[in-house]
Amino acid sequence: MPRPTRAELDAEIVEAAAELFTAQGYLGTSVQEIADRVGYSKTGLLHRFPSKERLLAATLIGPLTEFAALRATWGALPEGPERHRRASADLVDLALRHRSRLALLFNSGLPVLPGALAGVEGMGDLGDHRTETLAAFADADDLDGTIRAQLAVTGLLSTVAARQDVPDDLLRAPLLSAFRAACGIAAHPVPREGSAC
């Protein structure tokens, strides 16, 4: 069996960290636990990722990059049902692609982490991600809609993290339907390139 490449080892470490951070919380997870999960020494792991903060940043960079692009897309759409449907389908797809990681983006404890995350690209935007995501599912002056959206987003992230046993293709339709129902978004489809709503 060929030895894994550096990129493959790093990806395995980052995925293990994301799973543990999601399951146990960032503060409840030690670097040793991450090293044990991947069968790597703590010293070796810290050689690749010098701190737990850097591991957290590595788990978030992929979803943050994709999320920023989605926010720009949603921001270009006028407020209303079409924007809500498009954003709901996009967020469900993003959640399925990054099951264990996306929940970390909405964890309200992240902005109070040590300053080590402050210099990491995208980390300063976590509050904006949460605020603008909720705005994509409810009109600005609709408090009831915003509360429904907040509950729906939290439920979506918890569900995709908890239902690792269900393949994406089986989970997407009921997840999207339930998410839209929770947000009060009409169910008729919106045309999208490369994906059916």
PDB file of C-alpha atoms in Angstrom:
ATOM      1  CA  MET A   1       0.000   0.000   0.000  1.00  0.00           C
ATOM      2  CA  PRO A   2       1.482   3.387  -0.974  1.00  0.00           C
ATOM      3  CA  ARG A   3       2.183   5.883   1.784  1.00  0.00           C
ATOM      4  CA  PRO A   4      -0.339   8.707   1.992  1.00  0.00           C
ATOM      5  CA  THR A   5       0.801  12.029   0.591  1.00  0.00           C
ATOM      6  CA  ARG A   6       1.271  15.078   2.800  1.00  0.00           C
ATOM      7  CA  ALA A   7      -1.998  16.514   1.477  1.00  0.00           C
ATOM      8  CA  GLU A   8      -3.847  13.260   2.245  1.00  0.00           C
ATOM      9  CA  LEU A   9      -2.439  13.181   5.792  1.00  0.00           C
ATOM     10  CA  ASP A  10      -3.380  16.815   6.350  1.00  0.00           C
ATOM     11  CA  ALA A  11      -6.896  16.201   5.010  1.00  0.00           C
ATOM     12  CA  GLU A  12      -7.323  13.214   7.334  1.00  0.00           C
ATOM     13  CA  ILE A  13      -6.158  15.251  10.334  1.00  0.00           C
ATOM     14  CA  VAL A  14      -8.433  18.174   9.453  1.00  0.00           C
ATOM     15  CA  GLU A  15     -11.446  15.889   8.991  1.00  0.00           C
ATOM     16  CA  ALA A  16     -10.801  14.173  12.334  1.00  0.00           C
ATOM     17  CA  ALA A  17     -10.480  17.570  14.023  1.00  0.00           C
ATOM     18  CA  ALA A  18     -13.744  18.761  12.456  1.00  0.00           C
ATOM     19  CA  GLU A  19     -15.597  15.652  13.613  1.00  0.00           C
ATOM     20  CA  LEU A  20     -14.261  15.934  17.161  1.00  0.00           C
ATOM     21  CA  PHE A  21     -14.857  19.697  17.392  1.00  0.00           C
ATOM     22  CA  THR A  22     -18.442  19.135  16.259  1.00  0.00           C
ATOM     23  CA  ALA A  23     -19.089  16.197  18.585  1.00  0.00           C
ATOM     24  CA  GLN A  24     -17.288  17.462  21.705  1.00  0.00           C
ATOM     25  CA  GLY A  25     -16.970  21.189  21.140  1.00  0.00           C
ATOM     26  CA  TYR A  26     -13.786  23.080  20.404  1.00  0.00           C
ATOM     27  CA  LEU A  27     -12.854  23.540  24.064  1.00  0.00           C
ATOM     28  CA  GLY A  28     -13.730  19.923  24.878  1.00  0.00           C
ATOM     29  CA  THR A  29     -11.341  18.493  22.282  1.00  0.00           C
ATOM     30  CA  SER A  30      -7.622  18.064  22.875  1.00  0.00           C
ATOM     31  CA  VAL A  31      -4.865  17.886  20.288  1.00  0.00           C
ATOM     32  CA  GLN A  32      -3.990  14.466  21.732  1.00  0.00           C
ATOM     33  CA  GLU A  33      -7.504  13.188  20.940  1.00  0.00           C
ATOM     34  CA  ILE A  34      -7.164  14.365  17.349  1.00  0.00           C
ATOM     35  CA  ALA A  35      -3.744  12.708  17.068  1.00  0.00           C
ATOM     36  CA  ASP A  36      -5.137   9.476  18.546  1.00  0.00           C
ATOM     37  CA  ARG A  37      -8.059   9.503  16.096  1.00  0.00           C
ATOM     38  CA  VAL A  38      -5.704   9.519  13.092  1.00  0.00           C
ATOM     39  CA  GLY A  39      -3.014   7.298  14.629  1.00  0.00           C
ATOM     40  CA  TYR A  40      -0.446  10.078  14.596  1.00  0.00           C
ATOM     41  CA  SER A  41       1.765  11.337  17.411  1.00  0.00           C
ATOM     42  CA  LYS A  42       0.833  14.616  19.073  1.00  0.00           C
ATOM     43  CA  THR A  43       4.297  15.975  18.273  1.00  0.00           C
ATOM     44  CA  GLY A  44       3.960  15.005  14.624  1.00  0.00           C
ATOM     45  CA  LEU A  45       0.511  16.549  14.408  1.00  0.00           C
ATOM     46  CA  LEU A  46       1.741  19.801  15.968  1.00  0.00           C
ATOM     47  CA  HIS A  47       4.568  19.861  13.433  1.00  0.00           C
ATOM     48  CA  ARG A  48       1.916  19.997  10.680  1.00  0.00           C
ATOM     49  CA  PHE A  49      -0.552  22.230  12.557  1.00  0.00           C
ATOM     50  CA  PRO A  50       1.265  24.286  15.233  1.00  0.00           C
ATOM     51  CA  SER A  51      -1.813  24.862  17.425  1.00  0.00           C
ATOM     52  CA  LYS A  52      -5.386  23.789  18.022  1.00  0.00           C
ATOM     53  CA  GLU A  53      -6.479  27.194  16.673  1.00  0.00           C
ATOM     54  CA  ARG A  54      -4.706  26.439  13.385  1.00  0.00           C
ATOM     55  CA  LEU A  55      -6.506  23.094  13.228  1.00  0.00           C
ATOM     56  CA  LEU A  56      -9.820  24.873  13.716  1.00  0.00           C
ATOM     57  CA  ALA A  57      -8.953  27.388  11.012  1.00  0.00           C
ATOM     58  CA  ALA A  58      -8.031  24.544   8.647  1.00  0.00           C
ATOM     59  CA  THR A  59     -11.405  22.884   9.260  1.00  0.00           C
ATOM     60  CA  LEU A  60     -13.241  26.093   8.392  1.00  0.00           C
ATOM     61  CA  ILE A  61     -11.359  27.422   5.361  1.00  0.00           C
ATOM     62  CA  GLY A  62     -13.148  25.259   2.760  1.00  0.00           C
ATOM     63  CA  PRO A  63     -16.685  26.032   3.916  1.00  0.00           C
ATOM     64  CA  LEU A  64     -15.789  29.711   4.461  1.00  0.00           C
ATOM     65  CA  THR A  65     -14.544  30.077   0.904  1.00  0.00           C
ATOM     66  CA  GLU A  66     -17.655  28.458  -0.557  1.00  0.00           C
ATOM     67  CA  PHE A  67     -19.909  30.310   1.852  1.00  0.00           C
ATOM     68  CA  ALA A  68     -18.479  33.696   0.851  1.00  0.00           C
ATOM     69  CA  ALA A  69     -19.270  32.930  -2.797  1.00  0.00           C
ATOM     70  CA  LEU A  70     -22.834  31.925  -1.891  1.00  0.00           C
ATOM     71  CA  ARG A  71     -23.340  35.077   0.162  1.00  0.00           C
ATOM     72  CA  ALA A  72     -22.327  37.151  -2.853  1.00  0.00           C
ATOM     73  CA  THR A  73     -24.805  35.239  -5.029  1.00  0.00           C
ATOM     74  CA  TRP A  74     -27.629  35.681  -2.522  1.00  0.00           C
ATOM     75  CA  GLY A  75     -26.797  39.358  -2.061  1.00  0.00           C
ATOM     76  CA  ALA A  76     -27.222  39.942  -5.794  1.00  0.00           C
ATOM     77  CA  LEU A  77     -30.783  38.581  -5.719  1.00  0.00           C
ATOM     78  CA  PRO A  78     -33.732  40.778  -4.753  1.00  0.00           C
ATOM     79  CA  GLU A  79     -35.342  40.044  -1.379  1.00  0.00           C
ATOM     80  CA  GLY A  80     -38.274  37.695  -1.634  1.00  0.00           C
ATOM     81  CA  PRO A  81     -39.342  34.105  -2.317  1.00  0.00           C
ATOM     82  CA  GLU A  82     -36.913  33.381  -5.166  1.00  0.00           C
ATOM     83  CA  ARG A  83     -33.942  34.460  -3.060  1.00  0.00           C
ATOM     84  CA  HIS A  84     -35.213  32.362  -0.142  1.00  0.00           C
ATOM     85  CA  ARG A  85     -35.640  29.245  -2.305  1.00  0.00           C
ATOM     86  CA  ARG A  86     -32.255  29.654  -3.968  1.00  0.00           C
ATOM     87  CA  ALA A  87     -30.483  30.267  -0.662  1.00  0.00           C
ATOM     88  CA  SER A  88     -32.205  27.294   0.983  1.00  0.00           C
ATOM     89  CA  ALA A  89     -31.090  24.900  -1.768  1.00  0.00           C
ATOM     90  CA  ASP A  90     -27.563  26.328  -1.744  1.00  0.00           C
ATOM     91  CA  LEU A  91     -27.239  26.080   2.044  1.00  0.00           C
ATOM     92  CA  VAL A  92     -28.535  22.495   2.153  1.00  0.00           C
ATOM     93  CA  ASP A  93     -26.033  21.522  -0.559  1.00  0.00           C
ATOM     94  CA  LEU A  94     -23.202  23.280   1.292  1.00  0.00           C
ATOM     95  CA  ALA A  95     -24.207  21.586   4.551  1.00  0.00           C
ATOM     96  CA  LEU A  96     -24.129  18.178   2.869  1.00  0.00           C
ATOM     97  CA  ARG A  97     -20.690  18.840   1.355  1.00  0.00           C
ATOM     98  CA  HIS A  98     -19.268  19.936   4.722  1.00  0.00           C
ATOM     99  CA  ARG A  99     -21.394  18.040   7.242  1.00  0.00           C
ATOM    100  CA  SER A 100     -19.161  18.211  10.297  1.00  0.00           C
ATOM    101  CA  ARG A 101     -17.532  21.537   9.484  1.00  0.00           C
ATOM    102  CA  LEU A 102     -20.438  23.818   8.677  1.00  0.00           C
ATOM    103  CA  ALA A 103     -21.929  23.541  12.153  1.00  0.00           C
ATOM    104  CA  LEU A 104     -18.723  25.129  13.468  1.00  0.00           C
ATOM    105  CA  LEU A 105     -19.369  28.270  11.400  1.00  0.00           C
ATOM    106  CA  PHE A 106     -22.560  28.930  13.316  1.00  0.00           C
ATOM    107  CA  ASN A 107     -21.201  28.037  16.747  1.00  0.00           C
ATOM    108  CA  SER A 108     -21.657  31.242  18.711  1.00  0.00           C
ATOM    109  CA  GLY A 109     -18.592  30.439  20.819  1.00  0.00           C
ATOM    110  CA  LEU A 110     -16.156  30.839  17.942  1.00  0.00           C
ATOM    111  CA  PRO A 111     -15.875  34.648  17.976  1.00  0.00           C
ATOM    112  CA  VAL A 112     -14.542  34.555  21.557  1.00  0.00           C
ATOM    113  CA  LEU A 113     -11.690  32.165  20.806  1.00  0.00           C
ATOM    114  CA  PRO A 114      -8.135  33.400  21.392  1.00  0.00           C
ATOM    115  CA  GLY A 115      -6.734  36.051  19.078  1.00  0.00           C
ATOM    116  CA  ALA A 116      -4.832  33.406  17.113  1.00  0.00           C
ATOM    117  CA  LEU A 117      -7.844  33.086  14.810  1.00  0.00           C
ATOM    118  CA  ALA A 118      -8.097  36.833  14.222  1.00  0.00           C
ATOM    119  CA  GLY A 119      -5.372  36.851  11.573  1.00  0.00           C
ATOM    120  CA  VAL A 120      -6.730  33.858   9.675  1.00  0.00           C
ATOM    121  CA  GLU A 121      -8.458  34.886   6.465  1.00  0.00           C
ATOM    122  CA  GLY A 122     -12.236  34.702   6.764  1.00  0.00           C
ATOM    123  CA  MET A 123     -12.351  34.263  10.534  1.00  0.00           C
ATOM    124  CA  GLY A 124     -13.366  37.868  11.119  1.00  0.00           C
ATOM    125  CA  ASP A 125     -16.411  37.313   8.910  1.00  0.00           C
ATOM    126  CA  LEU A 126     -18.070  34.647  11.075  1.00  0.00           C
ATOM    127  CA  GLY A 127     -20.604  37.066  12.514  1.00  0.00           C
ATOM    128  CA  ASP A 128     -21.404  38.366   9.025  1.00  0.00           C
ATOM    129  CA  HIS A 129     -21.893  34.803   7.783  1.00  0.00           C
ATOM    130  CA  ARG A 130     -24.479  34.134  10.468  1.00  0.00           C
ATOM    131  CA  THR A 131     -26.290  37.454  10.047  1.00  0.00           C
ATOM    132  CA  GLU A 132     -26.377  37.426   6.247  1.00  0.00           C
ATOM    133  CA  THR A 133     -27.389  33.779   6.095  1.00  0.00           C
ATOM    134  CA  LEU A 134     -30.407  34.443   8.271  1.00  0.00           C
ATOM    135  CA  ALA A 135     -31.255  37.472   6.113  1.00  0.00           C
ATOM    136  CA  ALA A 136     -31.275  35.224   3.033  1.00  0.00           C
ATOM    137  CA  PHE A 137     -34.230  33.283   4.462  1.00  0.00           C
ATOM    138  CA  ALA A 138     -36.373  36.095   5.841  1.00  0.00           C
ATOM    139  CA  ASP A 139     -37.143  39.681   4.906  1.00  0.00           C
ATOM    140  CA  ALA A 140     -35.275  42.304   6.908  1.00  0.00           C
ATOM    141  CA  ASP A 141     -38.240  43.528   8.982  1.00  0.00           C
ATOM    142  CA  ASP A 142     -39.773  40.091   9.597  1.00  0.00           C
ATOM    143  CA  LEU A 143     -38.919  39.081  13.180  1.00  0.00           C
ATOM    144  CA  ASP A 144     -41.040  35.911  13.032  1.00  0.00           C
ATOM    145  CA  GLY A 145     -39.341  34.897   9.781  1.00  0.00           C
ATOM    146  CA  THR A 146     -35.880  35.602  11.184  1.00  0.00           C
ATOM    147  CA  ILE A 147     -36.597  33.456  14.251  1.00  0.00           C
ATOM    148  CA  ARG A 148     -37.916  30.621  12.040  1.00  0.00           C
ATOM    149  CA  ALA A 149     -34.790  30.936   9.884  1.00  0.00           C
ATOM    150  CA  GLN A 150     -32.487  30.822  12.908  1.00  0.00           C
ATOM    151  CA  LEU A 151     -34.189  27.684  14.219  1.00  0.00           C
ATOM    152  CA  ALA A 152     -34.131  26.120  10.745  1.00  0.00           C
ATOM    153  CA  VAL A 153     -30.418  26.844  10.176  1.00  0.00           C
ATOM    154  CA  THR A 154     -29.502  25.461  13.598  1.00  0.00           C
ATOM    155  CA  GLY A 155     -31.641  22.375  12.957  1.00  0.00           C
ATOM    156  CA  LEU A 156     -30.143  21.878   9.489  1.00  0.00           C
ATOM    157  CA  LEU A 157     -26.595  21.955  10.803  1.00  0.00           C
ATOM    158  CA  SER A 158     -27.367  19.632  13.701  1.00  0.00           C
ATOM    159  CA  THR A 159     -29.196  17.200  11.428  1.00  0.00           C
ATOM    160  CA  VAL A 160     -26.462  16.894   8.792  1.00  0.00           C
ATOM    161  CA  ALA A 161     -23.837  16.428  11.499  1.00  0.00           C
ATOM    162  CA  ALA A 162     -25.941  13.773  13.268  1.00  0.00           C
ATOM    163  CA  ARG A 163     -27.067  11.870  10.154  1.00  0.00           C
ATOM    164  CA  GLN A 164     -23.656  10.847   8.829  1.00  0.00           C
ATOM    165  CA  ASP A 165     -25.130   7.393   8.149  1.00  0.00           C
ATOM    166  CA  VAL A 166     -27.546   8.670   5.466  1.00  0.00           C
ATOM    167  CA  PRO A 167     -26.055   9.224   1.977  1.00  0.00           C
ATOM    168  CA  ASP A 168     -26.344  12.739   0.535  1.00  0.00           C
ATOM    169  CA  ASP A 169     -28.608  11.679  -2.341  1.00  0.00           C
ATOM    170  CA  LEU A 170     -31.150  10.193   0.096  1.00  0.00           C
ATOM    171  CA  LEU A 171     -30.918  12.993   2.647  1.00  0.00           C
ATOM    172  CA  ARG A 172     -31.087  16.049   0.355  1.00  0.00           C
ATOM    173  CA  ALA A 173     -34.779  16.029  -0.649  1.00  0.00           C
ATOM    174  CA  PRO A 174     -36.307  15.485   2.813  1.00  0.00           C
ATOM    175  CA  LEU A 175     -33.759  17.845   4.364  1.00  0.00           C
ATOM    176  CA  LEU A 176     -34.521  20.620   1.871  1.00  0.00           C
ATOM    177  CA  SER A 177     -38.263  20.096   2.278  1.00  0.00           C
ATOM    178  CA  ALA A 178     -38.064  20.218   6.086  1.00  0.00           C
ATOM    179  CA  PHE A 179     -35.723  23.228   6.025  1.00  0.00           C
ATOM    180  CA  ARG A 180     -38.026  25.183   3.725  1.00  0.00           C
ATOM    181  CA  ALA A 181     -41.076  24.237   5.798  1.00  0.00           C
ATOM    182  CA  ALA A 182     -39.343  25.420   8.977  1.00  0.00           C
ATOM    183  CA  CYS A 183     -38.448  28.735   7.308  1.00  0.00           C
ATOM    184  CA  GLY A 184     -41.898  29.134   5.755  1.00  0.00           C
ATOM    185  CA  ILE A 185     -40.458  29.052   2.224  1.00  0.00           C
ATOM    186  CA  ALA A 186     -42.775  27.951  -0.600  1.00  0.00           C
ATOM    187  CA  ALA A 187     -41.712  24.626  -2.065  1.00  0.00           C
ATOM    188  CA  HIS A 188     -41.917  25.244  -5.818  1.00  0.00           C
ATOM    189  CA  PRO A 189     -38.562  24.799  -7.539  1.00  0.00           C
ATOM    190  CA  VAL A 190     -36.159  27.471  -8.666  1.00  0.00           C
ATOM    191  CA  PRO A 191     -34.061  26.836 -11.796  1.00  0.00           C
ATOM    192  CA  ARG A 192     -30.391  26.387 -10.888  1.00  0.00           C
ATOM    193  CA  GLU A 193     -27.365  25.497 -12.887  1.00  0.00           C
ATOM    194  CA  GLY A 194     -26.034  22.066 -11.998  1.00  0.00           C
ATOM    195  CA  SER A 195     -28.576  21.251  -9.289  1.00  0.00           C
ATOM    196  CA  ALA A 196     -32.258  20.549  -8.993  1.00  0.00           C
ATOM    197  CA  CYS A 197     -34.179  22.176  -6.150  1.00  0.00           C
TER     198      CYS A 197
END
